Coordinates of C-alpha atoms in Angstrom, one line a residue:
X1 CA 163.3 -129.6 -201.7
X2 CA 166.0 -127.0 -200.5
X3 CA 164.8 -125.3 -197.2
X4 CA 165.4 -121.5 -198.2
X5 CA 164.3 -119.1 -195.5
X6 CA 165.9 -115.0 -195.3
X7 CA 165.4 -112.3 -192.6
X8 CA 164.3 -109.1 -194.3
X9 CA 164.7 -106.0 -192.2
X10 CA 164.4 -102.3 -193.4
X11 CA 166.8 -99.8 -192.6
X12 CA 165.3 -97.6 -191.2
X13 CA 166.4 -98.0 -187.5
X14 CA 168.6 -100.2 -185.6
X15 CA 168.7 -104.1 -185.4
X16 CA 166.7 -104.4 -182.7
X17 CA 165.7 -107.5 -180.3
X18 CA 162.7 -108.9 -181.8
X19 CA 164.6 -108.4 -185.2
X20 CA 167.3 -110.6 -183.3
X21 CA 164.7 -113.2 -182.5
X22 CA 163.3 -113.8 -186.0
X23 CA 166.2 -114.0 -188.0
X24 CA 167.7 -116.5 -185.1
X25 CA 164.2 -118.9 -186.0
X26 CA 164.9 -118.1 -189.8
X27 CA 168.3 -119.0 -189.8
X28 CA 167.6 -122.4 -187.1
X29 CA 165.3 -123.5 -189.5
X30 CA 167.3 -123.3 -192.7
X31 CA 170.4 -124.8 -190.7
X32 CA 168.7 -127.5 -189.0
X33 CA 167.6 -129.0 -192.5
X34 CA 170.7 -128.0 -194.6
X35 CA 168.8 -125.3 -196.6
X36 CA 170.0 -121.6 -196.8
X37 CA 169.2 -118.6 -194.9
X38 CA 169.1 -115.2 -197.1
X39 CA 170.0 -111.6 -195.7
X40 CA 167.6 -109.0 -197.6
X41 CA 167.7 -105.2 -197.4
X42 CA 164.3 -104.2 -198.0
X43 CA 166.0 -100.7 -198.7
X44 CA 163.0 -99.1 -200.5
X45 CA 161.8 -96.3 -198.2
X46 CA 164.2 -93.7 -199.5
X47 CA 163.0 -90.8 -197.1
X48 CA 163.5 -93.5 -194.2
X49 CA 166.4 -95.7 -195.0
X50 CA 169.9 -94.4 -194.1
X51 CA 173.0 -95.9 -194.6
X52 CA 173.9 -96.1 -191.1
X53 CA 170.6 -98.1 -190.3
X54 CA 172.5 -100.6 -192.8
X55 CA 175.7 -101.1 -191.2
X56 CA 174.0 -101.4 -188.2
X57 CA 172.2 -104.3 -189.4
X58 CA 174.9 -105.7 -190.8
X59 CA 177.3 -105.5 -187.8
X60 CA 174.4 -106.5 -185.4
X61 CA 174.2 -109.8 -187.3
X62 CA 177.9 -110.4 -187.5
X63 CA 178.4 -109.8 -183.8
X64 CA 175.7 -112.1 -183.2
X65 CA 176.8 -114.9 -185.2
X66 CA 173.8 -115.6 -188.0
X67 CA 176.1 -116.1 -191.3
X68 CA 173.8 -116.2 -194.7
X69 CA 174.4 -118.1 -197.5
X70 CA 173.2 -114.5 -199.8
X71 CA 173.4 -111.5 -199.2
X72 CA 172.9 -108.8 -198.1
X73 CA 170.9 -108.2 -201.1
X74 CA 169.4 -105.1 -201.6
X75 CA 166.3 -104.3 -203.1
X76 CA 167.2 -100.9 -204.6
X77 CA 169.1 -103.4 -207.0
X78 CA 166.0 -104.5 -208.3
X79 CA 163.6 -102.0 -209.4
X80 CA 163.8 -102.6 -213.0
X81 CA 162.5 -106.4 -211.5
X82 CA 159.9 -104.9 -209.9
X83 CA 158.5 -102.4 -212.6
X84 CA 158.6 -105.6 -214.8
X85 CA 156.5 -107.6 -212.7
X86 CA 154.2 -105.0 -212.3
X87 CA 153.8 -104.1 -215.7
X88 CA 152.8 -108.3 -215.9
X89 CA 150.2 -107.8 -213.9
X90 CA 148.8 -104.8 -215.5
X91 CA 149.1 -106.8 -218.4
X92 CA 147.3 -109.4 -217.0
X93 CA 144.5 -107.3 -215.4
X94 CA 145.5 -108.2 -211.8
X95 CA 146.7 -104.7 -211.2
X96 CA 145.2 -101.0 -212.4
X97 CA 146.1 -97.2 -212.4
X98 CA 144.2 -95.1 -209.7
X99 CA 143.3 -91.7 -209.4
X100 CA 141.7 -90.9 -206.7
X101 CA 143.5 -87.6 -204.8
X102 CA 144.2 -87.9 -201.4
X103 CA 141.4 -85.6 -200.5
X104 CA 139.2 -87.9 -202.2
X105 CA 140.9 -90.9 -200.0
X106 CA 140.9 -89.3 -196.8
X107 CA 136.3 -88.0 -197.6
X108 CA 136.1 -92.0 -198.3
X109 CA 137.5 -93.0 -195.4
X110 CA 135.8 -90.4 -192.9
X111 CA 132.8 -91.3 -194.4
X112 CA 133.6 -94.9 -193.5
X113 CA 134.5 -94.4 -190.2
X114 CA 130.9 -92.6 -190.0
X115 CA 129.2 -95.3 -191.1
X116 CA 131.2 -97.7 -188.7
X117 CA 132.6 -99.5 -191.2
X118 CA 136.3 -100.6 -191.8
X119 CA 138.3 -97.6 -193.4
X120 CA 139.7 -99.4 -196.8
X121 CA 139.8 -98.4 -200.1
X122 CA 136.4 -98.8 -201.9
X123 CA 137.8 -99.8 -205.5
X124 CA 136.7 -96.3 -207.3
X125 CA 139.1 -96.6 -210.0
X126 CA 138.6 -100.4 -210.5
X127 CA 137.0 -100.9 -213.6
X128 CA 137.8 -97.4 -214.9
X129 CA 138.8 -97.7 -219.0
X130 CA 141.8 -95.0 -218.5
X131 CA 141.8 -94.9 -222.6
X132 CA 137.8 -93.6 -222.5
X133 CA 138.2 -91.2 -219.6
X134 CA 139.6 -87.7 -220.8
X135 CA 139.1 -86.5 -217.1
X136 CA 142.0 -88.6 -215.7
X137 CA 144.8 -87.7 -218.4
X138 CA 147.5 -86.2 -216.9
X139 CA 146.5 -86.6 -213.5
X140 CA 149.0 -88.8 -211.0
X141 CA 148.3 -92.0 -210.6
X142 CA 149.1 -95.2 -208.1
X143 CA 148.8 -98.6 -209.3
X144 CA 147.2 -101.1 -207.4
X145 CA 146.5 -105.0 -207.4
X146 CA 143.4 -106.1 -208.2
X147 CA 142.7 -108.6 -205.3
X148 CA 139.7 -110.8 -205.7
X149 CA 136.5 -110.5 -204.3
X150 CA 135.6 -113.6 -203.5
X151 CA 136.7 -116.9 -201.6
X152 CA 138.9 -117.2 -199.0
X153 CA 142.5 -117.0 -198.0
X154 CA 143.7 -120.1 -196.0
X155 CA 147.0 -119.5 -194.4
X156 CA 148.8 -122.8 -192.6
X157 CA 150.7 -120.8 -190.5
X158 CA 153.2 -123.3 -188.7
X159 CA 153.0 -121.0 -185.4
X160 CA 149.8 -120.0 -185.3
X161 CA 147.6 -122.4 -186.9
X162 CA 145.2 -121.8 -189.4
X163 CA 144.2 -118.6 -190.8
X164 CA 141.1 -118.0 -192.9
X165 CA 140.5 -114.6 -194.3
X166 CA 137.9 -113.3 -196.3
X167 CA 138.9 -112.0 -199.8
X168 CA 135.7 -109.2 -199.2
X169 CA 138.3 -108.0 -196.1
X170 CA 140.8 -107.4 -198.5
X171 CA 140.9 -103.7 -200.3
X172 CA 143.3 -103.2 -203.3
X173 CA 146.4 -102.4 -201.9
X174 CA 148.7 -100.0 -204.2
X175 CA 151.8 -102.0 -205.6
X176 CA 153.7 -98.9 -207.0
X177 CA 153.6 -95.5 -206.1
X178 CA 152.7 -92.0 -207.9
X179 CA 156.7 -91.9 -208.9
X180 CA 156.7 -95.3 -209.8
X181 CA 158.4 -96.7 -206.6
X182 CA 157.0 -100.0 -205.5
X183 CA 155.8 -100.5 -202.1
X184 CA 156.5 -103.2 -199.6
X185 CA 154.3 -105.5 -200.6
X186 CA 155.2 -106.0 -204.4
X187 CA 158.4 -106.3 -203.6
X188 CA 158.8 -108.9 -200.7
X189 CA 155.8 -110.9 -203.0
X190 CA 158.6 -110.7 -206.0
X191 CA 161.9 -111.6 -203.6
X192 CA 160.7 -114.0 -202.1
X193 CA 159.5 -115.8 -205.8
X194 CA 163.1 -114.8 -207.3
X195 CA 165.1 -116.0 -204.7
X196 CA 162.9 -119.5 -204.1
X197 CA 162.1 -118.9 -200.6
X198 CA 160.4 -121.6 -199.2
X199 CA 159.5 -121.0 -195.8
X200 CA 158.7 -117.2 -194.7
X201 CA 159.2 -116.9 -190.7
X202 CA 158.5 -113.3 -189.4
X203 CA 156.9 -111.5 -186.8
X204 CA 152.7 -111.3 -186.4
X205 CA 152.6 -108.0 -187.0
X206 CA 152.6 -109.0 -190.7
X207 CA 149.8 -111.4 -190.8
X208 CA 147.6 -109.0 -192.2
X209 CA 149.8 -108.7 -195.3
X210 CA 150.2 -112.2 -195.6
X211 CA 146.9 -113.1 -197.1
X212 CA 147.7 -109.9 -200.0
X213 CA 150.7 -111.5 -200.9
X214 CA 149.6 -114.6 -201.2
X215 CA 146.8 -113.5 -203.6
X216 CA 149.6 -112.0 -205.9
X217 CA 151.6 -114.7 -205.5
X218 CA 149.1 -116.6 -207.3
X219 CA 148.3 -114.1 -209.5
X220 CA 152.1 -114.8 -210.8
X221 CA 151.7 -118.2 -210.9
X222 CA 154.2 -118.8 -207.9
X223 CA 154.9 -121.5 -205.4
X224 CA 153.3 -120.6 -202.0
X225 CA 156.2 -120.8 -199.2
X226 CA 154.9 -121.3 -195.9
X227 CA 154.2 -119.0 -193.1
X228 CA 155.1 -118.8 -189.7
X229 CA 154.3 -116.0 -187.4
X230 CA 156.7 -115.5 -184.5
X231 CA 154.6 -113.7 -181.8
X232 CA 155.5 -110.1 -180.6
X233 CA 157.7 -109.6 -177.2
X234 CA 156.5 -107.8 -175.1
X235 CA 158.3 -105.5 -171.9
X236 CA 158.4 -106.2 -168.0
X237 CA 155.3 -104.1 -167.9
X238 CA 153.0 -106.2 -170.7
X239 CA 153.4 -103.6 -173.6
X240 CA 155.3 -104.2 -176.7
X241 CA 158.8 -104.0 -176.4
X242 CA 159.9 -100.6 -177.5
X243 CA 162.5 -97.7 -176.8
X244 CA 161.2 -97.2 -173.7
X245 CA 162.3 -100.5 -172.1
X246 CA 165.9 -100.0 -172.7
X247 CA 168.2 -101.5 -175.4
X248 CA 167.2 -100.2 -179.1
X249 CA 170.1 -101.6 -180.8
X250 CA 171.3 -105.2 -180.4
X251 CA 174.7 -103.8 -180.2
X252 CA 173.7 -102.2 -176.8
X253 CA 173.8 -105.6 -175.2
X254 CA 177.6 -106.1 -176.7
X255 CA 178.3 -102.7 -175.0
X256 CA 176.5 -104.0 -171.6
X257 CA 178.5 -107.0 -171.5
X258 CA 176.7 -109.5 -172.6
X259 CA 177.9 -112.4 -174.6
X260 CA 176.7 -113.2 -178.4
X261 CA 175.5 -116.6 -177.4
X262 CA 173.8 -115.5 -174.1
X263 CA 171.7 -113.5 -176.1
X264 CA 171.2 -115.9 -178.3
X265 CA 170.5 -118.8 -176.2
X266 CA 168.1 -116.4 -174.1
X267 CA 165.8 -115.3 -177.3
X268 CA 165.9 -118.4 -178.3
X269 CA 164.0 -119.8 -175.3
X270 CA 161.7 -117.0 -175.3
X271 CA 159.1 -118.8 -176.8
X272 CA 160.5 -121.8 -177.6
X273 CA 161.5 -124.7 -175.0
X274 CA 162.9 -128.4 -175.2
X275 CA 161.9 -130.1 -171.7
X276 CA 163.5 -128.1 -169.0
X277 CA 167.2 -127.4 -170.7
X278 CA 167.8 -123.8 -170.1
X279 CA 171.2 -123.9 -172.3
X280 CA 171.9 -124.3 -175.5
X281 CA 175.1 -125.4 -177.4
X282 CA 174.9 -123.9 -181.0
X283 CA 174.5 -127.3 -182.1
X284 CA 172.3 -128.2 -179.5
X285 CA 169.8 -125.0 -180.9
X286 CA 170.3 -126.5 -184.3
X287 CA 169.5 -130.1 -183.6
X288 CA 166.5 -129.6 -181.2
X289 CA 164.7 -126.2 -182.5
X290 CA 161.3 -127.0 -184.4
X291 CA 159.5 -123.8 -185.5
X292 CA 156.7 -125.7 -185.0
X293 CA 157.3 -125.7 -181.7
X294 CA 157.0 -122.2 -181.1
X295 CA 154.8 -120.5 -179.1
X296 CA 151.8 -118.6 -180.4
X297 CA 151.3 -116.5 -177.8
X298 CA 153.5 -113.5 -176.6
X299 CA 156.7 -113.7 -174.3
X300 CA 157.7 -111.2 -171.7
X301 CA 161.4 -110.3 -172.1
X302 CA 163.1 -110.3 -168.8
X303 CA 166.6 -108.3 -167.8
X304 CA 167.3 -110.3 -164.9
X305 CA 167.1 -114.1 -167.0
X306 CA 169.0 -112.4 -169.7
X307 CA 171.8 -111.6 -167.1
X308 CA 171.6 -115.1 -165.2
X309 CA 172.0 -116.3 -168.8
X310 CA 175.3 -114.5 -169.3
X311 CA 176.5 -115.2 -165.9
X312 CA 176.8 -119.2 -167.3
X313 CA 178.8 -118.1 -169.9
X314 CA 181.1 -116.5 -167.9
X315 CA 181.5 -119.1 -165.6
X316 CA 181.8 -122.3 -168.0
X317 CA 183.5 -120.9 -171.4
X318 CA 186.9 -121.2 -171.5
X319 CA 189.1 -118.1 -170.4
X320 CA 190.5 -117.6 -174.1
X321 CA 187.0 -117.1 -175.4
X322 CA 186.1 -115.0 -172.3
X323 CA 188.8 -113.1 -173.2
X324 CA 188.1 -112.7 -177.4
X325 CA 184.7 -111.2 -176.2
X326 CA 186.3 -109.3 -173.1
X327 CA 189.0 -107.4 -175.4
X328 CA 186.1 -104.9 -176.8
X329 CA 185.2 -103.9 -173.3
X330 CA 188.7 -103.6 -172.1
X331 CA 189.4 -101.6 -175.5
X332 CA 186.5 -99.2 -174.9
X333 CA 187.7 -98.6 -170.8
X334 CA 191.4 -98.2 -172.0
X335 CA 192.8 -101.2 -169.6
X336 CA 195.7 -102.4 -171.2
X337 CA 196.1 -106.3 -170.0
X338 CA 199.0 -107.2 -172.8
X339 CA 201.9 -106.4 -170.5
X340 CA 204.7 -109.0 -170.3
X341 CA 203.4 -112.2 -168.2
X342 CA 206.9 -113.2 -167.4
X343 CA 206.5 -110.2 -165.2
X344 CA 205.9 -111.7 -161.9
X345 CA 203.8 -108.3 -161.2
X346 CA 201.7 -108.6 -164.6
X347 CA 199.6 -111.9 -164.3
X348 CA 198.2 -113.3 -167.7
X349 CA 194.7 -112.2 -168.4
X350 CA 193.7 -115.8 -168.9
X351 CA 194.5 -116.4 -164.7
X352 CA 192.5 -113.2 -163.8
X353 CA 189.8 -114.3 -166.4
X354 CA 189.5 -117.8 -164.0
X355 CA 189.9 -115.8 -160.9
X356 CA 186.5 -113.7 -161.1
X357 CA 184.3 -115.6 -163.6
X358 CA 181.9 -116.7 -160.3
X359 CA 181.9 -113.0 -159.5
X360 CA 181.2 -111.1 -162.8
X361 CA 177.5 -110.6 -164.5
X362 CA 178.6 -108.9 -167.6
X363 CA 182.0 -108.8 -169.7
X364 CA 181.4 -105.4 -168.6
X365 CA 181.7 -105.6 -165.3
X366 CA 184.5 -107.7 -165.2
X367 CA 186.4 -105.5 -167.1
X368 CA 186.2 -103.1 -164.6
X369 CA 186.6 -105.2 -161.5
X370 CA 189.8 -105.9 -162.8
X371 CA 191.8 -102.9 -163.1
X372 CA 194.0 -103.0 -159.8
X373 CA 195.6 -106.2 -161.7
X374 CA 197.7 -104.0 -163.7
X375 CA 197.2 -100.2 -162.9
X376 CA 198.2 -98.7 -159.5
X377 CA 195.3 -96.6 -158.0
X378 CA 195.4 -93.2 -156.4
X379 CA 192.7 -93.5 -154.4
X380 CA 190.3 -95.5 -152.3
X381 CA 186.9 -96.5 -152.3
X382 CA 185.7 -94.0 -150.0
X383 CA 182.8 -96.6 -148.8
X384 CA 185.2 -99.3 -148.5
X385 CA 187.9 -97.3 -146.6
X386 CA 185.3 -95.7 -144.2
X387 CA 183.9 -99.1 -143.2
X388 CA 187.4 -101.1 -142.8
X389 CA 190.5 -98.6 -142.0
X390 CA 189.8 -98.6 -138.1
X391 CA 192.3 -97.0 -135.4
X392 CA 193.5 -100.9 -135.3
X393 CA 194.0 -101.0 -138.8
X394 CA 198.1 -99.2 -139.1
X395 CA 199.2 -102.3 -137.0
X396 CA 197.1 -104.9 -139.1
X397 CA 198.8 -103.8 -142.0
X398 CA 202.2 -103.5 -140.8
X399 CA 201.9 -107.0 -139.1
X400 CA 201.2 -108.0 -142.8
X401 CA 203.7 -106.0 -144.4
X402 CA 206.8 -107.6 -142.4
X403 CA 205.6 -111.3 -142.6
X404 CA 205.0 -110.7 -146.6
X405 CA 208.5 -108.9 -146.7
X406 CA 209.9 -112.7 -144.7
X407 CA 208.5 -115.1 -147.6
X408 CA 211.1 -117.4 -149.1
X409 CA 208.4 -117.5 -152.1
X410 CA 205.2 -115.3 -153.4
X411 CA 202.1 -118.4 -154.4
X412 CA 198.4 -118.5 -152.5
X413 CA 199.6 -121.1 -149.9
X414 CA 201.9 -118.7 -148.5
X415 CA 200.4 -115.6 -148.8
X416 CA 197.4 -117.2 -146.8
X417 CA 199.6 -118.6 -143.9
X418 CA 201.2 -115.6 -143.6
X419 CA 197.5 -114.4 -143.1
X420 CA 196.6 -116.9 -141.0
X421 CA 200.2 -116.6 -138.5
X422 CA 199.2 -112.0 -138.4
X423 CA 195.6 -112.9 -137.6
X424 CA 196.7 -115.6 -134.5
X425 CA 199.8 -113.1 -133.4
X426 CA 197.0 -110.1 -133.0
X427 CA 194.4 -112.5 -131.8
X428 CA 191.9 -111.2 -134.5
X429 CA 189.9 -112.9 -136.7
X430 CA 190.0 -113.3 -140.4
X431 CA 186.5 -110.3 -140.5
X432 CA 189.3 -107.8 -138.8
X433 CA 192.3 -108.6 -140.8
X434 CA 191.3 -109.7 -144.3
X435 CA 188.7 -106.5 -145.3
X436 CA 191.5 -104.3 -144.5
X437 CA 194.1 -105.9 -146.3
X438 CA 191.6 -105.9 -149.5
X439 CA 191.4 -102.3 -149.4
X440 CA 194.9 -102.1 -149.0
X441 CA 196.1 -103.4 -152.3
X442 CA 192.9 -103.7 -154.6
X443 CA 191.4 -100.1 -153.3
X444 CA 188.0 -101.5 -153.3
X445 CA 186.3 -104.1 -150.8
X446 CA 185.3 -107.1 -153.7
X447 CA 187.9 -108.9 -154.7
X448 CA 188.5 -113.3 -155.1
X449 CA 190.0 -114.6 -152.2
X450 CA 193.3 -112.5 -150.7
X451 CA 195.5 -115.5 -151.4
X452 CA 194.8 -115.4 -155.5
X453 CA 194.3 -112.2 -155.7
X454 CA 197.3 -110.8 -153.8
X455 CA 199.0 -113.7 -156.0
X456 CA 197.8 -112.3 -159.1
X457 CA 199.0 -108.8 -158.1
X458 CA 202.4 -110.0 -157.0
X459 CA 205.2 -109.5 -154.6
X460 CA 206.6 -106.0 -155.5
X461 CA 203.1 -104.6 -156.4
X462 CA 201.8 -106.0 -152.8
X463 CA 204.1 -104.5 -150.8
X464 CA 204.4 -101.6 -152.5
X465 CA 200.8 -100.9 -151.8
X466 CA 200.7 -102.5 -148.4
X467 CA 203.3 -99.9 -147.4
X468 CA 201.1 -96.5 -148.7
X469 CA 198.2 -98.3 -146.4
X470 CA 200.1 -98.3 -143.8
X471 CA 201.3 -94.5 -144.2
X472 CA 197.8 -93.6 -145.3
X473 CA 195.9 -95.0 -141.9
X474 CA 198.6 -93.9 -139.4
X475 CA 198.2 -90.2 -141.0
X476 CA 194.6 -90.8 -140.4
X477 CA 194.5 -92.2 -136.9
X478 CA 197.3 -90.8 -135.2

């Protein structure tokens, strides 16, 4: 048998991080036994799908690196499908018209809630004979499944364990609306037959339409696919993970910094564990994931992991995929690194990358840590200028100015002797010397050590700077 699994979300918002999560086990489990993994639109909530909801989707799961086999199909391709399958069950007396107003709905379910019982439709219409009743013609109606009264659903789910519902808790859900629209769960019921899905891996906030589907599921004679019921995630403060606790879309993360695979590799343990690995290869993820092996209970997502996550990534890929994911971010801060590296005062991006990978969080932050690399600055940190430009410093820099003006050659050895001979000529240390010189030519007070990163700068850029510290201090303390 074909593993065949699909991740179905509805346009009708953003991809969003527990979205992420359950098409990452869908598309694990599919990959780690050959099968295929499906991308479905379930695109029928006109009022509430947009357009832009779906090229969200579509370019959250591109950036994120989850490639289907099919799709994206959509099910507003497929309601001449649907209408057929209902009509089949009408046929077959698994499905009826109902008439009931909503005025009559809403008195049957107040008078429920009276009575402490469970608000549910009380099968009114059931066994009406629409061709004997004069009183209904012309009147609306919805069309509902007729779900059986007796017995049990058994659900295996492969998360959660067994499930056992009673077919008395079930009430006739409606299956196509007044306009003759179907409703979700007709339609996932007839994808999922059509498009032989064999194993259905969502999140447990559908397990209470699992048991409906499976009874019209075998009111169409279909193959069962099994279940598994990824639990919800839930914020730093215990609730369900919502608006409130930051990111909506997954593309948010992208624009944060964050690597594809750090997400990835970070959702993927949220829930989910192999010993005490904490990273993943994609192969690795592939090879060792069992959905099985998930969780039942709910995980608590965590900011701070995520970034120590992404903080791996930057210091272990290589600089030439840093730099594929760090283009975007130096794109959207208009930093152009694509200068001429022959230029001894343009270093390649690929040397900067290795400079600051043990000091960047986020693809973001690097991005803009690195701007003094290959744009002159007009100004200062005023923090980092107020704490190390001292009466002292004019002479500090000039010191370093001459000696740096004296090198036969411009690499790390001799920019850092040249250090080293200002700092035993003035009898300073390196914590009176080296801050100041950092302001000087990177404007800020974090940068990798002076050697490199004076190095990465180079000669001409240096001095040029070096020499409008030494103007800007005297003006300041003389």
């Amino acid at each position: 048998m074909t593993i065949k699994t699909r991740f179905a979300p509805s346009p009708t918002g953003y991809l969003h991080i527990g979205g992420v999560r359950t098409a990452l086990y869908s598309w694990l489990h599919a990959r780690k036994y050959n099968g295929q993994f499906v991308l479905r639109i379930e695109d029928t909530d006109r009022e509430r799908s947009t357009q832009e909801s779906v090229d969200a989707i579509l370019e959250g799961m591109e950036w994120i690196g989850l490639d289907y086999d099919e799709g994206p199909i959509y099910q507003t391709d497929r309601f001449d499908r649907y209408a057929q399958v209902i009509n089949q069950l009408l046929e077959q007396g698994d499905a009826y018209h109902c008439y009931c107003t909503r005025e009559e709905l809403d008195t049957m379910r107040e008078s429920q809630r009276a009575n402490k019982e469970k608000p549910r439709y009380n099968g009114k219409c059931r066994d009406r004979d629409d061709a004997s009743l004069s009183d209904v013609k012309g009147m609306e109606s919805v069309i509902r499944f007729r779900n059986p009264t007796e017995g049990d659903v058994v659900i295996d789910d492969l998360i959660k364990g067994q499930i056992i519902i009673n077919n008395r808790e079930l009430d006739d859900l409606i299956i196509a609306r007044s306009d003759g629209t179907p409703t979700y769960n007709l339609t996932v019921v007839v994808d999922d037959l059509d498009m032989g899905i064999t194993h259905v891996i969502r999140g447990d906030d559908h397990i209470n339409n699992t048991p409906r589907q499976i009874n019209m599921m075998k009111a169409l004679n279909a193959k069962i696919p099994k279940f598994a019921h990824a639990p919800m995630i839930l914020g730093d403060d215990g609730k369900r993970l919502s608006k409130r606790h930051g990111a909506v879309s997954v593309m948010q993360y992208r624009d944060e910094g964050f690597f594809p695979q750090a997400l990835l590799n970070y959702l993927l343990r949220l829930g989910w564990s192999h010993e005490d690995q904490e990273m993943f290869s994609r192969e690795e993820m592939i090879d060792l994931f069992k959905i099985e092996n998930v969780n039942g209970a709910a995980s608590t997502f965590n900011t701070q992991k995520l970034i120590w996550v992404n903080e791996q990534y930057i210091k272990t890929l290589p600089a030439e995929e840093i730099y594929e994911h760090l283009k975007w971010h130096l794109n959207d801060q208009n930093l152009d690194v694509s200068g001429d590296v022959d230029d001894d005062n343009f270093p390649a991006i690929n040397d900067v990358i290795e400079a600051h990978r043990d000091r960047a969080k986020t693809l973001k932050e690097m991005a803009s840590s690195i701007r003094y690399y290959y744009e002159d600055f007009s100004e200062y940190d005023e923090n980092a200028a107020k704490k190390h430009f001292k009466t002292a410093t004019p002479d500090i820099l000039q010191n370093l100015l001459n000696k740096f003006k004296q090198l036969d050659s411009w690499s790390t050895d001799t920019i850092q002797q040249a250090i080293k001979n200002t700092c035993e000529e003035l009898e300073l240390g390196m914590g009176k010397v080296g801050p100041a010189l950092r302001v000087a030519v990177t404007g800020t007070a974090m940068s990798p050590s002076l050697e490199v990163t004076l190095d990465l700068i180079g000669r001409v850029r240096s001095l040029e700077r070096l020499e409008k510290a030494v103007e800007f201090a005297r003006n300041k303390y003389s």
